[in-house]
Amino acid sequence: GLIEEKCSIGKNINCKFNGSIRDNQLEVIDLSMNILNEKGGGILALPCGYGKTVIALKIFSLISCSFVILSMN
C-alpha cells in the first residue's frame, strides 16, 4: 500500500503505544488505516472528547514511520 511506499521515503521510527483504546476508537483506527493505505494520507476530524490525540498516537505506532500532525488551536 501507499503507507509502505511513503515510509520508504520517511524515517522509520519504532514506538510502542502504551495507552488504552476505547471500543468506539477501534473503528476509527481501522478505517483510518484503510484510508492511509489506500490514499496515503487523510484528515482525522472527530468531535471534542473523542480521543483524536490518542487515536493519532495509536496510528503513529502502527505506521512506525515519520509523519506530520497539524492541529488548529
PDB file of C-alpha atoms in Angstrom:
ATOM      1  CA  GLY A   1       0.000   0.000   0.000  1.00  0.00           C
ATOM      2  CA  LEU A   2       0.873   3.651  -0.027  1.00  0.00           C
ATOM      3  CA  ILE A   3       1.957   3.566   3.613  1.00  0.00           C
ATOM      4  CA  GLU A   4       4.839   1.201   2.889  1.00  0.00           C
ATOM      5  CA  GLU A   5       5.734   3.246  -0.189  1.00  0.00           C
ATOM      6  CA  LYS A   6       5.774   6.546   1.706  1.00  0.00           C
ATOM      7  CA  CYS A   7       7.602   5.053   4.698  1.00  0.00           C
ATOM      8  CA  SER A   8      10.463   4.130   2.409  1.00  0.00           C
ATOM      9  CA  ILE A   9      10.939   7.890   1.957  1.00  0.00           C
ATOM     10  CA  GLY A  10      10.445   8.867   5.614  1.00  0.00           C
ATOM     11  CA  LYS A  11      12.423   7.826   8.653  1.00  0.00           C
ATOM     12  CA  ASN A  12      11.494   4.513  10.281  1.00  0.00           C
ATOM     13  CA  ILE A  13      10.518   5.013  13.908  1.00  0.00           C
ATOM     14  CA  ASN A  14       9.930   2.206  16.366  1.00  0.00           C
ATOM     15  CA  CYS A  15       7.482   3.333  19.016  1.00  0.00           C
ATOM     16  CA  LYS A  16       5.174   1.351  21.247  1.00  0.00           C
ATOM     17  CA  PHE A  17       1.695   2.569  22.161  1.00  0.00           C
ATOM     18  CA  ASN A  18       1.199   2.191  25.920  1.00  0.00           C
ATOM     19  CA  GLY A  19      -2.218   3.830  26.154  1.00  0.00           C
ATOM     20  CA  SER A  20      -5.659   2.301  26.089  1.00  0.00           C
ATOM     21  CA  ILE A  21      -8.172   2.456  23.258  1.00  0.00           C
ATOM     22  CA  ARG A  22     -11.927   2.684  23.788  1.00  0.00           C
ATOM     23  CA  ASP A  23     -14.221   0.484  21.695  1.00  0.00           C
ATOM     24  CA  ASN A  24     -15.573   3.448  19.714  1.00  0.00           C
ATOM     25  CA  GLN A  25     -11.999   4.404  18.757  1.00  0.00           C
ATOM     26  CA  LEU A  26     -11.162   0.972  17.287  1.00  0.00           C
ATOM     27  CA  GLU A  27     -13.460   1.510  14.297  1.00  0.00           C
ATOM     28  CA  VAL A  28     -11.873   4.908  13.641  1.00  0.00           C
ATOM     29  CA  ILE A  29      -8.375   3.404  13.791  1.00  0.00           C
ATOM     30  CA  ASP A  30      -9.291   0.591  11.382  1.00  0.00           C
ATOM     31  CA  LEU A  31     -10.976   2.993   8.951  1.00  0.00           C
ATOM     32  CA  SER A  32      -8.086   5.454   9.182  1.00  0.00           C
ATOM     33  CA  MET A  33      -5.511   2.746   8.468  1.00  0.00           C
ATOM     34  CA  ASN A  34      -7.505   1.620   5.413  1.00  0.00           C
ATOM     35  CA  ILE A  35      -7.693   5.199   4.122  1.00  0.00           C
ATOM     36  CA  LEU A  36      -3.989   5.775   4.776  1.00  0.00           C
ATOM     37  CA  ASN A  37      -3.085   2.593   2.899  1.00  0.00           C
ATOM     38  CA  GLU A  38      -5.435   3.496   0.049  1.00  0.00           C
ATOM     39  CA  LYS A  39      -4.800   7.238  -0.287  1.00  0.00           C
ATOM     40  CA  GLY A  40      -1.555   7.848   1.587  1.00  0.00           C
ATOM     41  CA  GLY A  41      -2.992  10.470   3.938  1.00  0.00           C
ATOM     42  CA  GLY A  42      -6.120  11.926   5.430  1.00  0.00           C
ATOM     43  CA  ILE A  43      -7.785  14.164   7.980  1.00  0.00           C
ATOM     44  CA  LEU A  44      -8.855  12.905  11.375  1.00  0.00           C
ATOM     45  CA  ALA A  45     -11.911  15.057  12.185  1.00  0.00           C
ATOM     46  CA  LEU A  46     -13.836  13.900  15.234  1.00  0.00           C
ATOM     47  CA  PRO A  47     -15.929  15.574  17.968  1.00  0.00           C
ATOM     48  CA  CYS A  48     -14.350  17.048  21.095  1.00  0.00           C
ATOM     49  CA  GLY A  49     -13.542  14.386  23.649  1.00  0.00           C
ATOM     50  CA  TYR A  50     -13.490  11.537  21.124  1.00  0.00           C
ATOM     51  CA  GLY A  51      -9.774  10.963  21.648  1.00  0.00           C
ATOM     52  CA  LYS A  52      -8.183  12.312  18.465  1.00  0.00           C
ATOM     53  CA  THR A  53      -4.766  12.579  20.110  1.00  0.00           C
ATOM     54  CA  VAL A  54      -4.878   9.026  21.445  1.00  0.00           C
ATOM     55  CA  ILE A  55      -6.118   7.726  18.066  1.00  0.00           C
ATOM     56  CA  ALA A  56      -3.356   9.609  16.225  1.00  0.00           C
ATOM     57  CA  LEU A  57      -0.706   8.215  18.588  1.00  0.00           C
ATOM     58  CA  LYS A  58      -2.014   4.663  18.096  1.00  0.00           C
ATOM     59  CA  ILE A  59      -1.959   5.113  14.302  1.00  0.00           C
ATOM     60  CA  PHE A  60       1.570   6.519  14.591  1.00  0.00           C
ATOM     61  CA  SER A  61       2.676   3.386  16.450  1.00  0.00           C
ATOM     62  CA  LEU A  62       1.089   1.159  13.778  1.00  0.00           C
ATOM     63  CA  ILE A  63       2.701   3.032  10.884  1.00  0.00           C
ATOM     64  CA  SER A  64       6.144   3.218  12.528  1.00  0.00           C
ATOM     65  CA  CYS A  65       7.481   5.948  10.281  1.00  0.00           C
ATOM     66  CA  SER A  66       7.673   9.717  10.476  1.00  0.00           C
ATOM     67  CA  PHE A  67       4.611  11.746   9.545  1.00  0.00           C
ATOM     68  CA  VAL A  68       3.130  15.174  10.154  1.00  0.00           C
ATOM     69  CA  ILE A  69       0.278  16.078  12.507  1.00  0.00           C
ATOM     70  CA  LEU A  70      -1.287  19.509  12.066  1.00  0.00           C
ATOM     71  CA  SER A  71      -3.624  20.816  14.735  1.00  0.00           C
ATOM     72  CA  MET A  72      -5.632  24.025  14.922  1.00  0.00           C
ATOM     73  CA  ASN A  73      -5.795  25.969  18.110  1.00  0.00           C
TER      74      ASN A  73
END
